[in-house]
Amino acid sequence: MLTQHQVRRSIPPQVFNYAILGILVLLYAPLILFWYDGWINKNISIEHEYFSHGIIGFPFAAYLAWMNRKQWVRLPDNSNVSGAILLAIGGVFYLSGVGEWVNLSFPVILTGLCLWLKGIKGLKLQGFPLLLILLATPNSLPYLIAPFTLPLQSFIAGTAGFIVKQFGLDVVVDGINIYVNQRIVEVAPYCAGLKMLFTTIYIGLILLYWTDTLSSRRKSIWFLSIAVILSVTANIIRNTLLTFFHATGQDGAFHWLHDSWGGDLYSACMLLLLIPVINWIDSYFSEDSVENSGNEIQ
């Protein structure tokens, strides 16, 4: 049986790389196009919509992998047995025909290829692109954690109800239900902001990497913490607006913000706020480091 090193020596490197790329395209291009069609046209399951940040994440991961290509070529060929195991597992997942397993086979096979071709060093080099792909691969995680979002749903319902009450409307909050003017608004798991929270953390990771801040644990923790607070606050405001629109009979505005492109616009505006936040954190901690250095010199 030929080893990976023997196969690489018997085939020109460029041909070998193009062959792997071609196989990946044949296997996964239809699947990724299906995801994109579902994310853009919103004709995919609600659970899969939680991963719509892949619209940005997959191209960015591909860009990073491409930018790492020269370093990748310079790495010595070094097969890791874990790579072969992951490739076998990924193959079983893909051939199983089970939707979620087929989805997960994509990051599993990519990780296996990195280990099989370049070993641990190859995995470290492509680690962040692989992380972006894994976090954007549709799976049942949102469905599994939905039952645990009840406290968040109740908190959002109570806060939104309190704010709407300040406009002189008769409001009754019962658990996750808001009753206003004989109309009811339910803060369902999907409305609890999990999708926005997932997207916020995902885009936050991209910004941390892009600004070369990810290496600083302190900056990363502060930024992601503020990002989570922004996401939850933005979702409370969104649910308050939805409750107000529904209670006052503004059904067009309600559906625009809830079902149509208004929700996407609202989320995009919230995500844009992350840019000044990360700039402020970088500036604040940089100034703090300079001051501490100055004090030590004195």
Short mmCIF file of C-alpha atoms in Angstrom, two decimals:
data_model
loop_
_atom_site.label_atom_id
_atom_site.label_comp_id
_atom_site.label_asym_id
_atom_site.label_seq_id
_atom_site.Cartn_x
_atom_site.Cartn_y
_atom_site.Cartn_z
CA MET A 1 0.00 0.00 0.00
CA LEU A 2 1.40 3.38 -1.02
CA THR A 3 2.01 5.88 1.74
CA GLN A 4 1.08 9.54 1.41
CA HIS A 5 4.76 10.43 0.88
CA GLN A 6 5.12 7.85 -1.92
CA VAL A 7 1.97 9.14 -3.61
CA ARG A 8 3.26 12.72 -3.43
CA ARG A 9 6.61 11.67 -4.99
CA SER A 10 4.96 9.81 -7.86
CA ILE A 11 2.69 12.75 -8.82
CA PRO A 12 3.82 16.33 -9.56
CA PRO A 13 2.90 18.55 -6.57
CA GLN A 14 0.81 20.95 -8.63
CA VAL A 15 -1.20 18.11 -10.21
CA PHE A 16 -1.67 16.50 -6.80
CA ASN A 17 -2.98 19.75 -5.26
CA TYR A 18 -5.34 20.42 -8.16
CA ALA A 19 -6.62 16.84 -7.96
CA ILE A 20 -7.51 17.24 -4.27
CA LEU A 21 -9.14 20.61 -4.94
CA GLY A 22 -11.14 19.12 -7.82
CA ILE A 23 -12.39 16.23 -5.68
CA LEU A 24 -13.46 18.66 -2.93
CA VAL A 25 -15.31 20.82 -5.45
CA LEU A 26 -17.13 17.81 -6.90
CA LEU A 27 -18.10 16.56 -3.44
CA TYR A 28 -19.08 19.78 -1.72
CA ALA A 29 -19.90 22.47 -4.28
CA PRO A 30 -23.56 21.29 -4.56
CA LEU A 31 -23.88 21.18 -0.76
CA ILE A 32 -22.41 24.66 -0.24
CA LEU A 33 -24.58 26.09 -3.04
CA PHE A 34 -27.60 24.54 -1.28
CA TRP A 35 -26.60 26.27 1.97
CA TYR A 36 -26.11 29.61 0.24
CA ASP A 37 -29.45 29.35 -1.55
CA GLY A 38 -31.16 28.61 1.77
CA TRP A 39 -29.40 31.42 3.62
CA ILE A 40 -30.01 34.06 0.97
CA ASN A 41 -33.57 33.11 0.02
CA LYS A 42 -34.48 31.94 3.54
CA ASN A 43 -35.95 28.68 2.25
CA ILE A 44 -33.87 26.52 4.58
CA SER A 45 -34.79 25.21 8.03
CA ILE A 46 -34.76 27.65 10.94
CA GLU A 47 -31.91 25.74 12.59
CA HIS A 48 -29.78 26.11 9.45
CA GLU A 49 -30.53 29.84 9.28
CA TYR A 50 -28.59 30.20 12.53
CA PHE A 51 -25.46 29.56 10.44
CA SER A 52 -26.11 32.18 7.75
CA HIS A 53 -22.93 33.95 8.87
CA GLY A 54 -21.27 31.39 6.60
CA ILE A 55 -22.17 33.73 3.73
CA ILE A 56 -19.25 35.85 4.93
CA GLY A 57 -17.27 33.17 6.74
CA PHE A 58 -16.68 30.71 3.90
CA PRO A 59 -15.22 33.27 1.44
CA PHE A 60 -13.05 34.72 4.21
CA ALA A 61 -11.81 31.24 5.18
CA ALA A 62 -10.98 30.53 1.54
CA TYR A 63 -9.15 33.88 1.31
CA LEU A 64 -7.07 33.09 4.41
CA ALA A 65 -6.23 29.61 3.13
CA TRP A 66 -5.14 31.14 -0.19
CA MET A 67 -2.97 33.73 1.60
CA ASN A 68 -1.32 30.89 3.53
CA ARG A 69 -0.51 28.94 0.36
CA LYS A 70 3.21 29.87 0.23
CA GLN A 71 3.74 28.90 3.86
CA TRP A 72 1.77 25.72 3.20
CA VAL A 73 4.05 24.72 0.31
CA ARG A 74 7.16 25.39 2.40
CA LEU A 75 5.98 23.06 5.16
CA PRO A 76 7.55 19.58 4.93
CA ASP A 77 5.28 16.67 4.05
CA ASN A 78 4.52 14.99 7.34
CA SER A 79 1.61 12.60 7.58
CA ASN A 80 -0.21 12.31 10.89
CA VAL A 81 -2.21 9.18 11.59
CA SER A 82 -5.02 11.35 12.98
CA GLY A 83 -5.46 12.74 9.48
CA ALA A 84 -6.17 9.32 8.02
CA ILE A 85 -8.63 8.59 10.82
CA LEU A 86 -10.48 11.88 10.25
CA LEU A 87 -10.57 11.27 6.49
CA ALA A 88 -12.11 7.84 7.11
CA ILE A 89 -14.67 9.32 9.53
CA GLY A 90 -15.47 12.12 7.08
CA GLY A 91 -15.93 9.61 4.29
CA VAL A 92 -18.33 7.54 6.40
CA PHE A 93 -20.27 10.69 7.32
CA TYR A 94 -20.52 11.74 3.67
CA LEU A 95 -21.62 8.31 2.43
CA SER A 96 -24.15 7.89 5.24
CA GLY A 97 -26.63 10.17 3.45
CA VAL A 98 -27.75 11.60 6.82
CA GLY A 99 -28.08 15.36 6.32
CA GLU A 100 -26.26 16.53 9.43
CA TRP A 101 -23.48 13.96 9.06
CA VAL A 102 -22.95 14.97 5.43
CA ASN A 103 -22.71 18.60 6.56
CA LEU A 104 -20.17 17.82 9.29
CA SER A 105 -18.10 15.71 6.93
CA PHE A 106 -16.95 18.94 5.28
CA PRO A 107 -14.88 20.36 8.19
CA VAL A 108 -13.87 16.84 9.24
CA ILE A 109 -12.40 16.00 5.83
CA LEU A 110 -10.67 19.39 5.54
CA THR A 111 -9.08 18.91 8.96
CA GLY A 112 -8.08 15.38 8.03
CA LEU A 113 -6.43 16.60 4.83
CA CYS A 114 -4.38 19.18 6.73
CA LEU A 115 -3.12 16.53 9.15
CA TRP A 116 -2.56 13.91 6.46
CA LEU A 117 -0.61 16.24 4.17
CA LYS A 118 1.33 18.49 6.56
CA GLY A 119 0.79 17.16 10.07
CA ILE A 120 0.28 19.32 13.16
CA LYS A 121 2.09 22.29 11.62
CA GLY A 122 -0.32 22.27 8.69
CA LEU A 123 -3.28 22.12 11.06
CA LYS A 124 -1.93 25.08 13.04
CA LEU A 125 -1.34 27.07 9.86
CA GLN A 126 -4.90 26.56 8.62
CA GLY A 127 -6.44 26.44 12.09
CA PHE A 128 -8.42 29.68 11.93
CA PRO A 129 -9.91 29.07 8.44
CA LEU A 130 -10.93 25.60 9.63
CA LEU A 131 -12.53 27.11 12.74
CA LEU A 132 -14.54 29.53 10.58
CA ILE A 133 -15.75 26.65 8.42
CA LEU A 134 -16.68 24.51 11.43
CA LEU A 135 -18.63 27.34 13.11
CA ALA A 136 -20.56 28.03 9.89
CA THR A 137 -21.41 24.40 9.09
CA PRO A 138 -25.15 23.80 9.72
CA ASN A 139 -25.89 21.32 12.49
CA SER A 140 -28.48 20.70 15.20
CA LEU A 141 -26.75 22.69 17.96
CA PRO A 142 -29.40 25.51 17.93
CA TYR A 143 -32.15 22.88 18.25
CA LEU A 144 -30.34 21.24 21.17
CA ILE A 145 -29.80 24.44 23.15
CA ALA A 146 -33.22 25.98 22.40
CA PRO A 147 -34.83 24.42 25.52
CA PHE A 148 -32.23 26.20 27.69
CA THR A 149 -33.06 29.68 26.36
CA LEU A 150 -36.24 30.03 28.43
CA PRO A 151 -34.64 32.36 31.05
CA LEU A 152 -33.35 34.59 28.23
CA GLN A 153 -36.76 34.57 26.54
CA SER A 154 -38.48 35.54 29.81
CA PHE A 155 -35.95 38.31 30.45
CA ILE A 156 -36.42 39.76 26.96
CA ALA A 157 -40.22 39.52 27.24
CA GLY A 158 -40.23 41.26 30.63
CA THR A 159 -37.88 44.02 29.51
CA ALA A 160 -39.70 44.62 26.21
CA GLY A 161 -43.05 44.66 28.02
CA PHE A 162 -41.77 47.20 30.55
CA ILE A 163 -40.49 49.52 27.79
CA VAL A 164 -43.72 49.30 25.77
CA LYS A 165 -45.70 50.03 28.94
CA GLN A 166 -43.97 53.41 29.15
CA PHE A 167 -45.84 54.44 25.98
CA GLY A 168 -49.14 54.18 27.85
CA LEU A 169 -50.18 50.80 26.46
CA ASP A 170 -51.86 48.16 28.58
CA VAL A 171 -49.25 45.42 28.82
CA VAL A 172 -49.34 42.05 30.57
CA VAL A 173 -46.28 39.80 30.52
CA ASP A 174 -46.85 36.10 31.17
CA GLY A 175 -43.61 34.16 30.93
CA ILE A 176 -42.47 34.52 27.33
CA ASN A 177 -45.78 36.01 26.13
CA ILE A 178 -46.52 39.74 25.92
CA TYR A 179 -50.22 40.70 25.79
CA VAL A 180 -50.92 44.19 24.45
CA ASN A 181 -54.27 45.57 23.25
CA GLN A 182 -55.73 42.06 23.04
CA ARG A 183 -52.83 40.97 20.87
CA ILE A 184 -50.09 38.56 21.81
CA VAL A 185 -46.39 38.55 20.98
CA GLU A 186 -44.43 35.42 21.85
CA VAL A 187 -40.68 35.65 22.40
CA ALA A 188 -39.95 32.24 20.89
CA PRO A 189 -36.48 30.62 20.99
CA TYR A 190 -35.78 31.98 17.51
CA CYS A 191 -36.72 35.48 18.72
CA ALA A 192 -34.47 35.18 21.77
CA GLY A 193 -31.56 36.45 19.69
CA LEU A 194 -29.54 33.25 19.40
CA LYS A 195 -29.03 33.76 15.69
CA MET A 196 -27.86 37.34 16.23
CA LEU A 197 -25.66 36.18 19.11
CA PHE A 198 -24.04 33.44 17.00
CA THR A 199 -23.45 35.90 14.16
CA THR A 200 -22.07 38.55 16.52
CA ILE A 201 -19.53 36.18 18.05
CA TYR A 202 -18.58 34.85 14.60
CA ILE A 203 -18.06 38.30 13.08
CA GLY A 204 -16.30 39.32 16.30
CA LEU A 205 -13.78 36.50 15.83
CA ILE A 206 -13.16 37.63 12.25
CA LEU A 207 -12.57 41.23 13.42
CA LEU A 208 -10.21 40.04 16.15
CA TYR A 209 -8.21 38.07 13.59
CA TRP A 210 -8.30 40.84 10.97
CA THR A 211 -7.00 43.45 13.43
CA ASP A 212 -4.39 41.04 14.82
CA THR A 213 -6.02 41.33 18.26
CA LEU A 214 -6.89 37.65 18.69
CA SER A 215 -3.47 36.96 20.20
CA SER A 216 -4.30 39.25 23.15
CA ARG A 217 -6.49 37.32 25.58
CA ARG A 218 -7.44 40.45 27.54
CA LYS A 219 -8.54 42.40 24.47
CA SER A 220 -10.39 39.39 23.05
CA ILE A 221 -12.32 38.74 26.27
CA TRP A 222 -13.29 42.40 26.64
CA PHE A 223 -14.34 42.72 23.03
CA LEU A 224 -16.40 39.53 22.91
CA SER A 225 -18.04 40.38 26.25
CA ILE A 226 -19.09 43.82 25.00
CA ALA A 227 -20.22 42.25 21.70
CA VAL A 228 -22.49 39.82 23.58
CA ILE A 229 -23.98 42.69 25.62
CA LEU A 230 -24.58 44.67 22.42
CA SER A 231 -26.24 41.67 20.80
CA VAL A 232 -28.60 41.05 23.73
CA THR A 233 -29.43 44.78 23.99
CA ALA A 234 -30.10 45.05 20.27
CA ASN A 235 -32.40 42.05 20.44
CA ILE A 236 -34.35 43.56 23.35
CA ILE A 237 -34.84 46.73 21.31
CA ARG A 238 -35.91 44.68 18.29
CA ASN A 239 -38.47 42.71 20.30
CA THR A 240 -39.75 45.95 21.84
CA LEU A 241 -40.29 47.41 18.38
CA LEU A 242 -42.01 44.23 17.21
CA THR A 243 -44.31 44.30 20.23
CA PHE A 244 -45.14 47.98 19.66
CA PHE A 245 -45.80 47.49 15.94
CA HIS A 246 -48.01 44.46 16.56
CA ALA A 247 -49.93 46.10 19.40
CA THR A 248 -50.64 49.27 17.41
CA GLY A 249 -51.75 47.43 14.28
CA GLN A 250 -48.70 48.34 12.19
CA ASP A 251 -48.59 44.91 10.59
CA GLY A 252 -46.53 46.05 7.62
CA ALA A 253 -43.75 47.37 9.86
CA PHE A 254 -43.99 44.23 12.01
CA HIS A 255 -43.50 41.85 9.08
CA TRP A 256 -40.78 44.08 7.58
CA LEU A 257 -38.71 43.87 10.78
CA HIS A 258 -39.66 40.27 11.62
CA ASP A 259 -39.77 38.39 8.31
CA SER A 260 -38.39 40.65 5.60
CA TRP A 261 -35.14 42.45 4.87
CA GLY A 262 -35.69 44.87 7.74
CA GLY A 263 -34.39 42.29 10.17
CA ASP A 264 -31.26 41.81 8.08
CA LEU A 265 -30.71 45.57 7.90
CA TYR A 266 -31.15 45.87 11.66
CA SER A 267 -28.63 43.07 12.29
CA ALA A 268 -26.14 44.60 9.84
CA CYS A 269 -26.33 47.97 11.60
CA MET A 270 -25.73 46.28 14.94
CA LEU A 271 -22.74 44.39 13.56
CA LEU A 272 -21.24 47.62 12.21
CA LEU A 273 -21.10 48.87 15.80
CA LEU A 274 -18.48 46.20 16.48
CA ILE A 275 -15.93 48.11 14.39
CA PRO A 276 -15.73 51.22 16.64
CA VAL A 277 -15.88 48.94 19.69
CA ILE A 278 -12.81 46.94 18.67
CA ASN A 279 -10.98 50.14 17.69
CA TRP A 280 -11.76 51.62 21.11
CA ILE A 281 -10.62 48.50 22.96
CA ASP A 282 -7.39 48.34 20.98
CA SER A 283 -6.71 52.02 21.64
CA TYR A 284 -7.68 51.87 25.32
CA PHE A 285 -5.52 48.87 26.20
CA SER A 286 -2.63 50.17 24.09
CA GLU A 287 -2.69 53.46 26.01
CA ASP A 288 -2.96 51.55 29.29
CA SER A 289 0.12 49.48 28.38
CA VAL A 290 2.09 52.65 27.50
CA GLU A 291 1.15 54.28 30.82
CA ASN A 292 2.18 51.20 32.78
CA SER A 293 5.47 51.08 30.92
CA GLY A 294 6.05 54.76 31.68
CA ASN A 295 5.37 54.20 35.38
CA GLU A 296 7.80 51.30 35.49
CA ILE A 297 10.56 53.43 33.88
CA GLN A 298 10.03 56.23 36.39
#
